[in-house]
Short mmCIF file of C-alpha atoms and ligand atoms in Angstrom, two decimals:
data_model
loop_
_atom_site.label_atom_id
_atom_site.label_comp_id
_atom_site.label_asym_id
_atom_site.label_seq_id
_atom_site.Cartn_x
_atom_site.Cartn_y
_atom_site.Cartn_z
CA MET A 220 -18.20 2.18 -4.85
CA ASN A 221 -16.28 3.96 -2.11
CA ASP A 222 -16.78 2.02 1.15
CA ASN A 223 -15.95 5.10 3.15
CA HIS A 224 -18.73 7.19 1.64
CA PRO A 225 -19.44 10.06 4.09
CA ILE A 226 -22.59 9.94 6.22
CA LYS A 227 -24.50 12.95 7.54
CA PHE A 228 -25.05 13.26 11.30
CA GLY A 229 -26.96 16.51 11.90
CA PRO A 230 -24.67 19.30 10.66
CA PHE A 231 -21.65 16.95 10.45
CA ILE A 232 -20.44 14.84 7.51
CA VAL A 233 -18.53 11.84 8.90
CA PRO A 234 -16.55 9.13 7.05
CA ALA A 235 -18.51 5.85 6.99
CA SER A 236 -15.65 4.11 8.81
CA LEU A 237 -16.38 6.27 11.88
CA ALA A 238 -20.18 6.04 11.70
CA ALA A 239 -20.48 3.26 14.29
CA THR A 240 -18.65 5.41 16.86
CA VAL A 241 -20.83 8.50 16.48
CA ILE A 242 -23.23 9.76 19.15
CA VAL A 243 -25.03 13.04 18.47
CA PRO A 244 -27.81 15.01 20.21
CA GLY A 245 -31.08 13.15 19.85
CA ASP A 246 -29.47 9.69 20.04
CA VAL A 247 -30.69 7.51 22.90
CA SER A 248 -27.18 7.25 24.33
CA TYR A 249 -26.39 10.98 24.07
CA ALA A 250 -27.47 11.63 27.68
CA ARG A 251 -24.90 9.05 28.81
CA VAL A 252 -21.94 10.78 27.17
CA LYS A 253 -22.67 14.49 27.09
CA SER A 254 -21.44 15.39 30.57
CA THR A 255 -18.54 14.45 32.78
CA TYR A 256 -18.37 13.62 36.48
CA MET A 257 -17.85 17.28 37.38
CA ARG A 258 -19.26 19.37 34.54
CA GLY A 259 -22.36 19.52 32.37
CA GLY A 260 -21.85 19.61 28.62
CA SER A 261 -23.64 19.52 25.28
CA PRO A 262 -21.11 18.48 22.64
CA GLY A 263 -22.11 18.56 18.97
CA ILE A 264 -20.63 15.13 18.26
CA VAL A 265 -19.04 12.37 20.35
CA PHE A 266 -16.84 9.68 18.80
CA GLN A 267 -16.91 6.71 21.15
CA VAL A 268 -13.94 4.96 19.62
CA LYS A 269 -12.91 1.32 20.13
CA LYS A 270 -9.54 1.13 18.38
CA ARG A 271 -6.52 3.24 17.59
CA ASP A 272 -7.33 3.75 13.89
CA GLU A 273 -10.62 5.32 14.90
CA ILE A 274 -8.78 7.77 17.16
CA VAL A 275 -6.59 8.78 14.21
CA GLU A 276 -9.66 9.28 12.03
CA ALA A 277 -11.62 11.15 14.68
CA LEU A 278 -8.63 13.43 15.16
CA ALA A 279 -8.48 14.08 11.40
CA PHE A 280 -12.16 15.03 11.60
CA ALA A 281 -11.32 17.40 14.47
CA ARG A 282 -8.48 18.98 12.48
CA SER A 283 -10.88 19.64 9.62
CA HIS A 284 -13.21 21.41 12.08
CA ALA A 285 -10.51 23.47 13.74
CA ASP A 286 -13.00 26.14 14.78
CA LEU A 287 -14.75 23.70 17.15
CA PRO A 288 -13.57 22.80 20.66
CA LEU A 289 -11.95 19.37 20.91
CA ALA A 290 -12.20 17.34 24.13
CA VAL A 291 -10.31 14.12 24.84
CA ARG A 292 -12.01 11.88 27.42
CA SER A 293 -10.79 8.74 29.14
CA GLY A 294 -12.58 8.23 32.48
CA GLY A 295 -14.46 11.57 32.43
CA HIS A 296 -13.37 12.50 35.96
CA GLY A 297 -11.32 15.56 35.02
CA ILE A 298 -11.92 18.19 37.72
CA SER A 299 -11.57 21.00 35.21
CA GLY A 300 -14.34 19.27 33.23
CA ARG A 301 -12.62 19.90 29.89
CA SER A 302 -13.36 16.41 28.63
CA THR A 303 -16.72 17.76 27.53
CA ASN A 304 -17.72 21.00 25.82
CA ASP A 305 -20.66 22.79 24.25
CA GLY A 306 -21.18 22.28 20.54
CA GLY A 307 -17.75 20.76 19.96
CA ILE A 308 -16.15 17.38 19.39
CA VAL A 309 -15.45 14.73 22.04
CA ILE A 310 -13.16 11.75 21.44
CA ASP A 311 -14.27 9.26 24.10
CA LEU A 312 -11.72 6.52 24.86
CA SER A 313 -13.70 4.77 27.61
CA ARG A 314 -14.04 1.60 25.46
CA ILE A 315 -10.27 1.37 24.95
CA ASN A 316 -9.58 -0.11 28.36
CA ARG A 317 -7.45 -3.26 28.19
CA ILE A 318 -5.15 -4.14 31.11
CA GLU A 319 -2.48 -6.75 30.36
CA VAL A 320 0.70 -8.00 32.02
CA LEU A 321 3.58 -7.67 29.55
CA ASP A 322 6.38 -9.21 31.60
CA ALA A 323 5.82 -10.65 35.06
CA SER A 324 9.53 -10.77 35.88
CA THR A 325 9.91 -6.98 35.52
CA ARG A 326 6.32 -6.17 36.61
CA ARG A 327 5.65 -4.44 33.27
CA VAL A 328 1.99 -3.79 32.62
CA HIS A 329 0.20 -2.41 29.56
CA ILE A 330 -2.83 -0.30 30.42
CA GLU A 331 -5.15 1.52 28.03
CA PRO A 332 -6.51 5.00 28.80
CA GLY A 333 -10.19 4.10 29.25
CA ALA A 334 -9.50 1.67 32.11
CA ARG A 335 -10.51 2.88 35.57
CA TRP A 336 -8.09 2.75 38.47
CA MET A 337 -10.32 0.36 40.44
CA ASP A 338 -10.13 -2.10 37.53
CA VAL A 339 -6.36 -1.67 37.38
CA ALA A 340 -6.08 -2.40 41.12
CA THR A 341 -8.28 -5.50 40.76
CA ALA A 342 -6.27 -6.79 37.79
CA LEU A 343 -2.92 -6.37 39.58
CA ALA A 344 -4.04 -7.81 42.95
CA PRO A 345 -3.61 -11.53 42.06
CA TYR A 346 0.07 -10.85 41.29
CA GLY A 347 0.65 -9.09 44.64
CA TRP A 348 1.20 -5.81 42.78
CA ALA A 349 -0.28 -2.31 42.88
CA LEU A 350 0.17 1.01 41.09
CA SER A 351 -0.46 4.05 43.28
CA SER A 352 -2.90 6.23 41.36
CA GLY A 353 -5.35 8.34 43.34
CA ASP A 354 -8.02 7.92 45.98
CA TYR A 355 -11.03 7.22 43.77
CA GLY A 356 -11.46 4.02 41.80
CA GLY A 357 -13.75 5.55 39.17
CA VAL A 358 -11.08 7.93 37.87
CA GLY A 359 -9.78 7.02 34.41
CA VAL A 360 -6.20 6.11 33.55
CA GLY A 361 -5.81 8.58 30.65
CA GLY A 362 -6.33 11.85 32.51
CA LEU A 363 -4.48 10.95 35.71
CA ALA A 364 -1.50 9.23 34.09
CA THR A 365 -0.78 12.20 31.84
CA ALA A 366 -0.89 14.72 34.71
CA GLY A 367 0.68 13.19 37.85
CA GLY A 368 -1.21 10.81 40.10
CA ILE A 369 -1.14 11.49 43.84
CA GLY A 370 -2.25 8.31 45.54
CA TRP A 371 -2.36 6.12 48.63
CA LEU A 372 1.23 4.99 48.18
CA SER A 373 2.76 8.27 46.99
CA ARG A 374 5.14 8.86 49.87
CA GLU A 375 6.57 5.37 49.50
CA HIS A 376 6.39 4.79 45.75
CA GLY A 377 6.00 8.21 44.11
CA LEU A 378 3.51 9.51 41.56
CA THR A 379 1.77 7.36 38.97
CA ILE A 380 3.83 9.04 36.22
CA ASP A 381 7.02 8.03 38.03
CA HIS A 382 6.15 4.41 37.13
CA LEU A 383 5.61 5.15 33.46
CA ARG A 384 8.16 3.47 31.16
CA ALA A 385 6.63 4.14 27.74
CA VAL A 386 3.54 5.48 25.99
CA GLU A 387 2.05 5.13 22.57
CA MET A 388 0.32 8.27 21.36
CA VAL A 389 -1.48 9.82 18.44
CA LEU A 390 0.05 13.21 17.74
CA ALA A 391 -1.71 16.30 16.41
CA ASP A 392 -0.81 15.44 12.77
CA GLY A 393 -2.29 11.94 13.15
CA SER A 394 1.02 10.10 13.35
CA VAL A 395 1.34 7.31 15.91
CA VAL A 396 4.55 7.29 17.95
CA ARG A 397 6.07 5.52 20.92
CA ALA A 398 7.85 7.61 23.54
CA SER A 399 10.14 6.34 26.28
CA ASP A 400 13.60 7.01 27.70
CA GLU A 401 14.99 5.57 24.42
CA GLU A 402 12.73 7.06 21.75
CA ASN A 403 11.09 10.48 21.48
CA VAL A 404 12.63 11.29 24.86
CA ASN A 405 11.47 14.93 24.89
CA LEU A 406 7.91 13.86 24.23
CA PHE A 407 8.16 11.26 27.00
CA TRP A 408 9.38 13.98 29.36
CA ALA A 409 6.42 16.25 28.40
CA VAL A 410 3.78 13.53 28.68
CA ARG A 411 4.64 12.99 32.33
CA GLY A 412 2.86 16.08 33.68
CA ALA A 413 1.59 17.92 30.60
CA GLY A 414 0.35 15.06 28.41
CA ALA A 415 -2.99 16.62 27.52
CA ASN A 416 -1.22 19.30 25.47
CA PHE A 417 0.75 16.86 23.32
CA GLY A 418 -1.57 14.24 21.93
CA ILE A 419 -3.85 11.35 22.76
CA VAL A 420 -2.17 8.57 24.69
CA THR A 421 -3.51 5.26 23.43
CA SER A 422 -1.52 2.99 25.72
CA PHE A 423 0.66 3.25 28.80
CA GLU A 424 3.42 0.88 29.87
CA PHE A 425 4.04 0.94 33.63
CA GLU A 426 6.43 -0.77 36.00
CA VAL A 427 4.27 -1.50 39.03
CA ASP A 428 5.18 -2.20 42.67
CA GLU A 429 4.98 -5.26 44.86
CA VAL A 430 2.34 -4.43 47.46
CA GLY A 431 0.90 -6.99 49.88
CA PRO A 432 -1.83 -6.56 52.50
CA ILE A 433 -1.85 -3.04 53.92
CA GLY A 434 -3.19 -1.18 56.93
CA TRP A 435 -6.13 1.16 56.25
CA ALA A 436 -7.41 3.69 58.77
CA GLN A 437 -10.48 5.91 58.60
CA LEU A 438 -10.69 8.30 61.54
CA VAL A 439 -13.19 11.08 62.23
CA PHE A 440 -12.07 13.85 64.58
CA ASP A 441 -13.38 16.86 66.41
CA ALA A 442 -11.63 19.68 64.57
CA SER A 443 -13.07 22.64 66.51
CA ASP A 444 -9.51 23.91 66.75
CA THR A 445 -9.21 23.68 62.99
CA ALA A 446 -5.85 25.42 62.64
CA GLY A 447 -4.29 23.47 65.51
CA PHE A 448 -5.58 20.20 64.07
CA LEU A 449 -4.15 20.88 60.61
CA GLU A 450 -0.79 21.96 61.93
CA LYS A 451 -0.39 18.84 64.11
CA TRP A 452 -1.54 16.48 61.35
CA GLY A 453 0.91 18.06 58.90
CA ALA A 454 3.85 17.75 61.30
CA ILE A 455 3.05 14.10 62.07
CA ILE A 456 2.80 13.15 58.40
CA GLU A 457 6.05 14.87 57.46
CA ALA A 458 7.91 13.12 60.29
CA ALA A 459 6.42 9.69 59.62
CA PRO A 460 8.23 6.89 57.77
CA ARG A 461 7.33 6.68 54.10
CA ASP A 462 5.17 3.62 54.52
CA LEU A 463 2.47 6.04 55.79
CA THR A 464 0.46 8.16 53.34
CA SER A 465 -2.51 10.11 54.65
CA PHE A 466 -5.24 12.32 53.18
CA LEU A 467 -7.46 14.69 55.14
CA PHE A 468 -10.97 15.91 54.20
CA MET A 469 -12.76 18.69 56.04
CA GLY A 470 -16.00 20.64 55.63
CA PRO A 471 -17.48 23.69 57.32
CA PRO A 472 -19.17 23.21 60.71
CA ARG A 473 -22.87 22.37 60.19
CA GLY A 474 -26.00 22.97 62.25
CA GLY A 475 -24.16 24.40 65.27
CA ARG A 476 -22.01 21.29 65.58
CA PRO A 477 -18.21 21.52 65.83
CA ALA A 478 -16.07 21.14 62.71
CA VAL A 479 -15.01 17.58 61.93
CA ALA A 480 -12.03 16.24 60.01
CA GLN A 481 -11.96 12.89 58.28
CA VAL A 482 -8.49 11.40 58.03
CA MET A 483 -7.69 8.39 55.87
CA ALA A 484 -4.32 6.69 56.00
CA VAL A 485 -2.56 3.76 54.38
CA VAL A 486 0.29 1.98 56.12
CA ASP A 487 2.15 -0.35 53.79
CA SER A 488 2.43 -3.19 56.28
CA ASP A 489 0.24 -6.04 57.50
CA LYS A 490 1.88 -5.99 60.94
CA PRO A 491 -0.52 -4.62 63.57
CA ASP A 492 2.27 -3.14 65.73
CA ILE A 493 3.68 -1.16 62.78
CA ILE A 494 0.22 -0.01 61.73
CA ILE A 495 -0.61 1.14 65.28
CA ASN A 496 2.78 2.81 65.60
CA ARG A 497 2.07 4.92 62.50
CA ILE A 498 -1.60 5.69 63.25
CA GLN A 499 -1.41 6.36 67.00
CA PRO A 500 0.22 9.84 66.71
CA ILE A 501 -2.63 10.87 64.38
CA ALA A 502 -5.24 9.34 66.71
CA ASP A 503 -3.85 11.41 69.59
CA ILE A 504 -4.35 14.78 67.83
CA SER A 505 -7.88 15.36 69.09
CA PRO A 506 -10.99 13.51 70.38
CA MET A 507 -12.38 11.06 67.83
CA TYR A 508 -16.03 10.52 66.80
CA ASP A 509 -15.37 7.36 64.86
CA GLN A 510 -12.53 5.07 63.90
CA GLN A 511 -11.84 2.00 61.83
CA VAL A 512 -8.44 0.41 61.31
CA VAL A 513 -8.21 -2.79 59.27
CA VAL A 514 -5.73 -4.88 57.33
CA THR A 515 -6.97 -5.03 53.74
CA SER A 516 -5.76 -4.89 50.15
CA TYR A 517 -5.03 -1.93 47.89
CA ALA A 518 -7.70 -3.24 45.50
CA GLN A 519 -10.31 -3.20 48.28
CA ILE A 520 -9.52 0.43 49.11
CA MET A 521 -9.86 1.42 45.46
CA ALA A 522 -13.20 -0.39 45.03
CA ASN A 523 -15.02 2.73 46.18
CA ALA A 524 -16.67 4.11 43.03
CA GLN A 525 -20.30 4.12 41.98
CA GLU A 526 -21.28 2.61 38.64
CA GLY A 527 -23.35 4.69 36.27
CA ASP A 528 -23.14 7.48 33.75
CA HIS A 529 -21.73 10.89 34.47
CA ASN A 530 -24.28 13.58 35.05
CA GLY A 531 -22.21 16.55 36.17
CA GLN A 532 -24.03 19.86 35.90
CA GLY A 533 -22.85 23.42 35.49
CA GLU A 534 -19.27 24.56 36.02
CA PRO A 535 -17.22 23.18 38.93
CA THR A 536 -15.27 25.57 41.15
CA VAL A 537 -12.16 23.91 42.53
CA ARG A 538 -8.89 25.56 43.51
CA SER A 539 -5.63 23.96 44.38
CA GLY A 540 -2.03 24.46 45.48
CA LEU A 541 1.08 22.58 46.55
CA ILE A 542 2.68 23.45 49.86
CA GLU A 543 5.89 22.38 51.59
CA HIS A 544 4.77 22.62 55.24
CA ILE A 545 1.49 23.27 57.04
CA THR A 546 2.71 26.34 58.91
CA PRO A 547 0.68 28.06 61.68
CA GLU A 548 -0.03 30.93 59.24
CA PHE A 549 -1.30 28.60 56.52
CA ALA A 550 -3.35 26.54 58.99
CA ALA A 551 -4.99 29.74 60.29
CA ALA A 552 -5.73 30.89 56.73
CA VAL A 553 -7.35 27.52 55.95
CA ALA A 554 -9.45 27.71 59.12
CA ARG A 555 -10.75 31.14 58.00
CA LEU A 556 -11.43 29.76 54.52
CA ILE A 557 -13.47 26.88 55.93
CA ARG A 558 -15.49 29.28 58.10
CA SER A 559 -16.13 31.59 55.10
CA GLY A 560 -19.00 29.42 53.82
CA VAL A 561 -17.51 29.53 50.32
CA VAL A 562 -15.73 26.17 50.59
CA TYR A 563 -17.78 23.01 51.05
CA VAL A 564 -14.90 20.50 51.08
CA LEU A 565 -11.22 21.01 51.72
CA GLN A 566 -8.82 18.16 50.99
CA ILE A 567 -5.13 17.80 51.79
CA ARG A 568 -3.18 14.91 50.27
CA ALA A 569 0.29 13.97 51.47
CA VAL A 570 2.99 13.92 48.80
CA GLY A 571 6.72 14.35 49.50
CA GLY A 572 8.79 11.23 50.22
CA ALA A 573 9.48 9.32 47.01
CA VAL A 574 7.76 12.07 44.96
CA SER A 575 10.49 14.49 46.09
CA ASP A 576 13.31 12.02 45.30
CA VAL A 577 12.72 12.49 41.57
CA ASP A 578 14.79 15.22 39.88
CA PRO A 579 12.41 18.14 39.14
CA ASP A 580 13.78 18.27 35.59
CA ALA A 581 13.19 14.56 34.95
CA THR A 582 9.49 15.03 34.11
CA ALA A 583 7.21 17.94 33.22
CA TYR A 584 5.68 17.57 36.71
CA GLY A 585 8.36 19.75 38.26
CA ASN A 586 7.15 21.02 41.65
CA ARG A 587 8.65 18.15 43.60
CA THR A 588 9.47 19.76 46.95
CA ALA A 589 5.89 19.93 48.23
CA ASN A 590 4.81 17.68 51.08
CA PHE A 591 1.09 18.38 50.58
CA ALA A 592 -1.41 18.99 47.78
CA VAL A 593 -4.30 21.19 48.94
CA THR A 594 -7.67 21.33 47.15
CA ALA A 595 -10.85 23.27 47.92
CA PHE A 596 -14.26 22.74 46.35
CA GLY A 597 -16.35 25.91 46.40
CA VAL A 598 -19.75 27.27 45.56
CA SER A 599 -19.00 30.60 43.89
CA ARG A 600 -16.19 31.00 41.37
CA GLU A 601 -15.78 34.73 42.01
CA ARG A 602 -15.68 34.51 45.81
CA MET A 603 -13.55 31.40 45.72
CA ASN A 604 -10.97 33.01 43.43
CA ALA A 605 -10.76 36.09 45.65
CA LEU A 606 -10.16 33.98 48.78
CA TRP A 607 -7.79 31.58 47.03
CA ASP A 608 -5.72 34.40 45.52
CA GLU A 609 -5.10 35.58 49.11
CA ILE A 610 -4.17 32.16 50.44
CA SER A 611 -1.94 31.33 47.47
CA VAL A 612 1.02 33.29 48.91
CA HIS A 613 1.69 30.11 50.89
CA PHE A 614 1.85 27.80 47.87
CA LYS A 615 4.83 26.59 45.94
CA GLY A 616 3.35 25.16 42.81
CA LEU A 617 0.10 23.70 41.63
CA TYR A 618 -1.14 20.27 40.53
CA LEU A 619 -3.43 21.02 37.59
CA SER A 620 -5.57 17.92 38.07
CA PHE A 621 -7.34 19.67 40.97
CA GLU A 622 -7.79 23.10 39.37
CA THR A 623 -10.58 24.83 37.47
CA ASP A 624 -9.23 28.38 37.26
CA LEU A 625 -8.51 29.01 33.59
CA ARG A 626 -6.62 32.29 34.06
CA PRO A 627 -3.24 31.98 32.25
CA GLU A 628 -1.21 32.56 35.47
CA ARG A 629 -2.09 29.04 36.57
CA LEU A 630 0.36 27.59 34.03
CA ASN A 631 3.19 29.48 35.74
CA ASP A 632 2.06 28.06 39.08
CA ALA A 633 1.89 24.54 37.69
CA PHE A 634 5.26 24.48 35.95
CA PRO A 635 8.64 25.92 37.00
CA SER A 636 9.79 28.59 34.51
CA ARG A 637 12.39 26.40 32.77
CA THR A 638 9.77 23.63 32.48
CA ILE A 639 7.15 25.86 30.86
CA GLU A 640 9.75 27.25 28.43
CA ARG A 641 10.74 23.74 27.38
CA LEU A 642 7.08 22.72 27.09
CA ARG A 643 6.33 25.69 24.80
CA GLU A 644 9.27 24.82 22.55
CA LEU A 645 8.13 21.21 22.33
CA LYS A 646 4.54 22.26 21.73
CA SER A 647 5.73 24.30 18.74
CA SER A 648 7.19 21.22 17.12
CA TYR A 649 4.64 18.57 18.19
CA ASP A 650 1.45 20.63 17.93
CA PRO A 651 2.21 23.89 16.06
CA ASN A 652 -1.46 24.53 15.23
CA ASN A 653 -2.55 24.01 18.83
CA VAL A 654 -4.98 21.18 18.13
CA PHE A 655 -4.83 20.09 21.81
CA ARG A 656 -5.76 23.34 23.51
CA ASP A 657 -8.82 22.79 25.63
CA ASN A 658 -7.31 21.80 28.98
CA PHE A 659 -4.81 24.31 30.45
CA ASN A 660 -3.36 25.18 27.09
CA ILE A 661 0.38 25.61 26.71
CA ALA A 662 0.17 27.54 23.46
CA PRO A 663 3.08 27.32 21.02
CA GLN A 664 5.32 30.41 21.20
CA ALA A 665 4.36 31.53 17.66
CA LEU A 666 0.68 31.75 18.60
CA ILE A 667 1.42 33.86 21.68
CA ASN A 668 3.53 36.53 19.92
C1 FAD B 211 -13.65 12.04 42.78
C2 FAD B 211 -12.26 12.38 42.30
C3 FAD B 211 -11.17 12.01 43.06
C4 FAD B 211 -9.86 12.30 42.61
N1 FAD B 211 -8.78 11.94 43.37
C5 FAD B 211 -7.53 12.13 42.90
C6 FAD B 211 -6.38 11.71 43.65
O1 FAD B 211 -6.49 11.19 44.74
N2 FAD B 211 -5.16 11.92 43.10
C7 FAD B 211 -4.99 12.52 41.88
O2 FAD B 211 -3.85 12.66 41.41
N3 FAD B 211 -6.05 12.95 41.16
C8 FAD B 211 -7.30 12.78 41.65
N4 FAD B 211 -8.38 13.25 40.93
C9 FAD B 211 -8.13 14.05 39.75
C10 FAD B 211 -7.93 13.16 38.53
O3 FAD B 211 -6.65 12.60 38.54
C11 FAD B 211 -8.02 13.98 37.27
O4 FAD B 211 -9.23 14.64 37.26
C12 FAD B 211 -7.85 13.12 35.99
O5 FAD B 211 -7.64 13.98 34.92
C13 FAD B 211 -9.07 12.29 35.69
O6 FAD B 211 -8.78 11.40 34.66
P1 FAD B 211 -9.96 10.87 33.69
O7 FAD B 211 -9.35 10.11 32.59
O8 FAD B 211 -11.01 10.21 34.51
O9 FAD B 211 -10.54 12.26 33.22
P2 FAD B 211 -11.05 12.85 31.82
O10 FAD B 211 -12.07 13.87 32.22
O11 FAD B 211 -11.44 11.81 30.88
O12 FAD B 211 -9.76 13.58 31.29
C14 FAD B 211 -9.25 14.73 31.92
C15 FAD B 211 -8.35 15.47 30.93
O13 FAD B 211 -7.18 14.68 30.70
C16 FAD B 211 -6.80 14.75 29.34
N5 FAD B 211 -6.80 13.37 28.82
C17 FAD B 211 -7.69 12.40 29.10
N6 FAD B 211 -7.35 11.27 28.49
C18 FAD B 211 -6.20 11.50 27.81
C19 FAD B 211 -5.36 10.72 26.99
N7 FAD B 211 -5.62 9.43 26.74
N8 FAD B 211 -4.26 11.30 26.42
C20 FAD B 211 -3.97 12.60 26.68
N9 FAD B 211 -4.75 13.39 27.46
C21 FAD B 211 -5.85 12.86 28.02
C22 FAD B 211 -7.80 15.67 28.66
O14 FAD B 211 -7.24 16.98 28.59
C23 FAD B 211 -8.99 15.68 29.58
O15 FAD B 211 -9.73 16.90 29.57
C24 FAD B 211 -9.68 12.99 41.37
C25 FAD B 211 -10.80 13.36 40.61
C26 FAD B 211 -12.08 13.06 41.06
C27 FAD B 211 -13.26 13.48 40.23
#
């Protein structure tokens, strides 16, 4: 008797070898996997895989249902929300989440896609190491490490993808390959910025940094003069030594109170005089409502996520752009945007520094001259797009991890023209049938013509 006799799950016939991974509508656990952090979904079938062979098989199933959407999910925190869908297939990698030191002398670490960045930070802490990844510990490794990774140590140590030394991936045809600077070099280039279009990364090999105790500041300011505040903060960050990385969050003024700005900053030092030296210029920008400056660990900063299942609802509206300098014109435009009532949170993350040291052609993440990544969360897609289209004259590039606009122009914002051309050529050879198409699709040339 054939051990892999197919089994029926609702409208789907699934090989027996995948049966234990299947979650379909009506199952008790369906509510736990249908949606993501940002977006509600109702997939037809979820494969919650636990090993690489199951990924290969689930992908074969997806290829044989090419008419259905296919979502790949690691931590489920994708802002575009494309790691779920309605009626389609989800390959959920959250259970493939091992973190293992490969070689302590070279700080080489093997990390699987379903691990969360807070777990990575905790695992590396005993060695005195860290891998700059993002500001939220609940975010998964798979989505962030295939797109970029703007984190608390970006100005000093670069993007997460800049620490990537090799990946193992399942390609569209089901083959399993390793890509690095020695093998499948074009694929390795593409994965670092456009990974979602090229396959399912099953393991990442990183070279991580030595990071000891660090300074951590959380400051809340009066930002009534919103434009003036932004301009001053931007100038201070750009002029600061690279051991300072700072992010700024701002919302609209509420209940007749003045606008406030929350500034977070990491100083990679445990020396109080250095920490104060870096933070004081920020503290002097405007009167403060609250402040906390402590010496802590990177792992402590990243331990900021809630446990629990994702229950995102509806469609998120988030727009984004990369900018070189916070000019008076841009700061004034942002102040108007915040007053419009359409944006409920505006975030600016410092990049530049070590991120800009990397040759823009070295990875598919090519917009390396920006000093800031700007993101706005809004309430109405139509109104948000109209306002953002106006403000986008100031931008020089886009980081797709903070974008929900699916209009095709966004690809040209996200990738320099020579980068997108090379990506299309590679897509034609690695994924000619466009199996991986659901998250900012770089379609193969033949399917465009
Ligand atoms: C609260 C919050 C804070 C954030 N802060 C930051 C930040 O500070 N810096 C920053 O850079 N980003 C930040 N992000 C954005 C985040 O990096 C991206 O949303 C990232 O894609 C999430 O990864 P994930 O695995 O959790 O997401 P998922 O939703 O699981 O995946 C997102 C997409 O990535 C692709 N993908 C996932 N896994 C794989 C894989 N194994 N192989 C190939 N493709 C894959 C798929 O296309 C999928 O749709 C933040 C997001 C949230 C929600």
